CSV table of C-alpha atoms in Angstrom, one decimal:
chain,number,residue,atom,x,y,z
A,5,MET,CA,73.7,34.4,126.6
A,6,THR,CA,74.5,34.0,130.3
A,7,THR,CA,70.8,32.6,131.7
A,8,LEU,CA,69.4,35.4,133.3
A,9,PRO,CA,67.7,35.0,136.8
A,10,GLN,CA,63.6,35.2,136.1
A,11,GLU,CA,63.6,39.2,137.6
A,12,TYR,CA,66.6,40.3,135.5
A,13,ARG,CA,64.2,38.1,132.7
A,14,ALA,CA,60.9,40.0,133.5
A,15,TYR,CA,63.1,43.4,133.7
A,16,LEU,CA,64.1,42.9,129.9
A,17,ALA,CA,60.5,41.1,129.0
A,18,ARG,CA,58.8,44.6,130.1
A,19,ALA,CA,62.0,47.1,128.1
A,20,VAL,CA,61.1,44.2,125.4
A,21,ALA,CA,57.2,44.6,125.7
A,22,LEU,CA,58.1,48.7,125.5
A,23,SER,CA,59.6,48.8,122.0
A,24,ARG,CA,56.9,46.7,120.5
A,25,GLU,CA,54.1,48.8,122.5
A,26,HIS,CA,55.6,52.2,121.3
A,27,MET,CA,56.9,51.2,117.6
A,28,GLN,CA,53.4,49.8,117.0
A,29,ALA,CA,52.0,53.1,118.4
A,30,GLY,CA,54.5,55.7,115.6
A,31,GLU,CA,56.0,56.7,118.8
A,32,GLY,CA,59.3,56.1,117.0
A,33,GLY,CA,62.0,53.4,116.5
A,34,PRO,CA,62.1,49.6,118.1
A,35,PHE,CA,63.7,50.2,121.1
A,36,GLY,CA,62.3,50.2,125.2
A,37,ALA,CA,64.9,50.5,128.3
A,38,VAL,CA,63.6,50.0,131.9
A,39,ILE,CA,65.5,50.9,134.9
A,40,VAL,CA,66.3,49.4,138.2
A,41,ARG,CA,67.7,49.8,140.8
A,42,HIS,CA,67.2,47.9,144.5
A,43,GLY,CA,64.5,45.5,142.8
A,44,ARG,CA,62.5,48.8,141.8
A,45,ILE,CA,61.6,50.5,138.6
A,46,LEU,CA,62.6,54.2,138.8
A,47,ALA,CA,61.7,54.4,134.9
A,48,GLU,CA,60.6,53.3,131.6
A,49,GLY,CA,61.6,54.5,128.2
A,50,TRP,CA,60.8,53.8,124.5
A,51,ASN,CA,62.7,56.3,121.2
A,52,GLN,CA,60.9,58.7,121.2
A,53,VAL,CA,63.6,60.0,118.0
A,54,THR,CA,60.3,60.9,115.7
A,55,SER,CA,57.2,61.7,117.7
A,56,THR,CA,59.7,64.6,119.5
A,57,ASN,CA,61.7,65.3,116.8
A,58,ASP,CA,64.3,64.8,119.2
A,59,PRO,CA,67.4,62.7,118.0
A,60,THR,CA,68.8,62.2,121.4
A,61,ALA,CA,65.2,60.7,122.6
A,62,HIS,CA,66.6,57.2,122.4
A,63,ALA,CA,65.0,54.7,124.8
A,64,GLU,CA,68.2,54.4,127.5
A,65,VAL,CA,68.8,58.5,127.2
A,66,VAL,CA,64.4,58.8,127.8
A,67,ALA,CA,64.6,56.2,131.0
A,68,ILE,CA,68.0,57.8,132.4
A,69,ARG,CA,66.4,61.3,131.8
A,70,ARG,CA,63.3,59.2,134.8
A,71,ALA,CA,64.9,58.2,136.4
A,72,CYS,CA,67.1,60.9,137.6
A,73,ALA,CA,64.7,63.0,137.8
A,74,ALA,CA,62.2,60.2,139.9
A,75,VAL,CA,65.4,60.0,142.5
A,76,ASP,CA,66.7,63.2,142.0
A,77,THR,CA,70.0,62.7,141.1
A,78,PHE,CA,72.2,62.7,138.2
A,79,ALA,CA,74.6,59.5,139.4
A,80,LEU,CA,72.3,56.5,139.0
A,81,GLU,CA,74.9,53.9,140.7
A,82,GLY,CA,73.2,50.8,141.5
A,83,ALA,CA,70.7,51.0,139.0
A,84,ALA,CA,71.1,48.1,136.5
A,85,LEU,CA,69.8,49.3,132.5
A,86,TYR,CA,68.0,46.6,130.7
A,87,ALA,CA,67.7,47.5,127.1
A,88,SER,CA,65.7,45.7,124.4
A,89,CYS,CA,68.9,46.3,122.1
A,90,GLU,CA,72.5,46.7,122.4
A,91,PRO,CA,73.0,50.1,123.9
A,92,CYS,CA,74.2,53.0,120.6
A,93,PRO,CA,77.3,55.3,121.2
A,94,MET,CA,75.6,57.6,122.6
A,95,CYS,CA,73.5,55.7,125.0
A,96,LEU,CA,76.3,54.0,126.5
A,97,ALA,CA,78.5,57.1,126.6
A,98,SER,CA,74.8,58.4,128.7
A,99,ALA,CA,75.2,55.1,130.8
A,100,TYR,CA,78.7,55.7,131.9
A,101,TRP,CA,77.7,59.1,132.4
A,102,ALA,CA,74.6,58.2,134.9
A,103,ARG,CA,77.0,55.2,137.2
A,104,ILE,CA,74.9,52.6,135.6
A,105,SER,CA,75.9,50.2,137.2
A,106,ARG,CA,74.8,46.9,134.9
A,107,ILE,CA,73.2,46.9,131.7
A,108,VAL,CA,71.1,44.0,129.9
A,109,TYR,CA,69.9,43.8,126.6
A,110,ALA,CA,68.5,41.9,124.5
A,111,ASN,CA,69.1,42.4,120.5
A,112,THR,CA,72.9,43.4,119.7
A,113,ARG,CA,74.1,46.2,117.6
A,114,ASP,CA,74.3,43.8,114.5
A,115,GLN,CA,70.7,43.1,114.9
A,116,ALA,CA,69.7,46.7,115.2
A,117,ALA,CA,72.2,47.7,111.9
A,118,ALA,CA,70.6,44.4,110.0
A,119,ILE,CA,67.3,46.6,110.4
A,120,GLY,CA,68.1,49.8,109.5
A,121,PHE,CA,70.2,51.0,112.7
A,122,ASP,CA,73.3,50.9,111.9
A,123,ASP,CA,75.8,52.5,114.3
A,124,ALA,CA,79.1,50.9,113.1
A,125,PHE,CA,79.7,54.2,111.4
A,126,ILE,CA,79.5,56.4,114.7
A,127,TYR,CA,81.8,53.7,116.7
A,128,ASP,CA,84.5,53.7,114.1
A,129,GLU,CA,84.8,57.9,113.9
A,130,MET,CA,85.4,57.5,117.9
A,131,PRO,CA,88.8,56.9,118.1
A,132,LYS,CA,89.7,58.7,115.7
A,133,ARG,CA,91.6,62.1,116.3
A,134,PRO,CA,89.5,65.1,115.4
A,135,ALA,CA,90.3,66.4,111.8
A,136,GLU,CA,90.2,62.7,111.0
A,137,ARG,CA,86.3,62.7,111.2
A,138,ILE,CA,84.0,62.7,108.9
A,139,LEU,CA,82.5,65.2,110.6
A,140,PRO,CA,84.5,67.8,110.6
A,141,MET,CA,85.7,69.8,113.4
A,142,GLN,CA,88.0,72.6,113.9
A,143,HIS,CA,89.6,73.3,117.2
A,144,ALA,CA,89.7,77.3,118.0
A,145,PRO,CA,91.0,78.2,121.1
A,146,SER,CA,89.7,81.0,123.6
A,147,ASP,CA,91.2,82.9,126.1
A,148,GLU,CA,87.5,83.0,128.1
A,149,ALA,CA,86.4,79.8,127.0
A,150,GLU,CA,89.5,78.9,129.2
A,151,THR,CA,88.6,81.7,131.9
A,152,VAL,CA,85.6,80.1,132.3
A,153,PHE,CA,86.8,76.7,133.0
A,154,ARG,CA,89.5,77.8,135.4
A,155,ASP,CA,86.7,80.0,137.0
A,156,TRP,CA,84.9,76.4,137.7
A,157,LEU,CA,88.0,75.2,139.4
A,158,ASN,CA,87.7,77.7,141.4
A,159,LYS,CA,83.8,77.6,142.3
A,160,PRO,CA,83.6,76.9,146.5
A,161,ASP,CA,80.2,75.4,145.2
A,162,ARG,CA,80.5,73.6,142.3
A,163,ILE,CA,79.6,70.4,142.6
A,164,ALA,CA,81.5,67.1,140.9
A,165,TYR,CA,80.7,65.1,138.3
């Protein structure tokens, strides 16, 4: 692990503290996240999968949602995500979509797998062609769906993201 500045270590320590606090409260798995921009915490998140029955309520996604709401935009350029664990594929994709500029994490995906949170199968599935994935997928072309995409391109007030 690279040496982190004290300020970064403090943010990472906060993410770890959130993971412990909310795990012990029975709110979900042992994961916490903090989003920081320009030395200011924009939002915090913790795993809420089992307490909200939402499989997407991972700490990082919760923090991203809260940060975007706090700054009233879907883009978090210049922000850093501090996570108690290496983000899973969903959380990593969410960080990319949110334009997070840096991710700092404590535990690795291998450490998560060792305690029952193994995302290796998802990492392995992603590069496969849709027809080769374990989850059955079927392409069903639709003229109307294609028209909606075309209409999007022609929408004068669309917000590109």
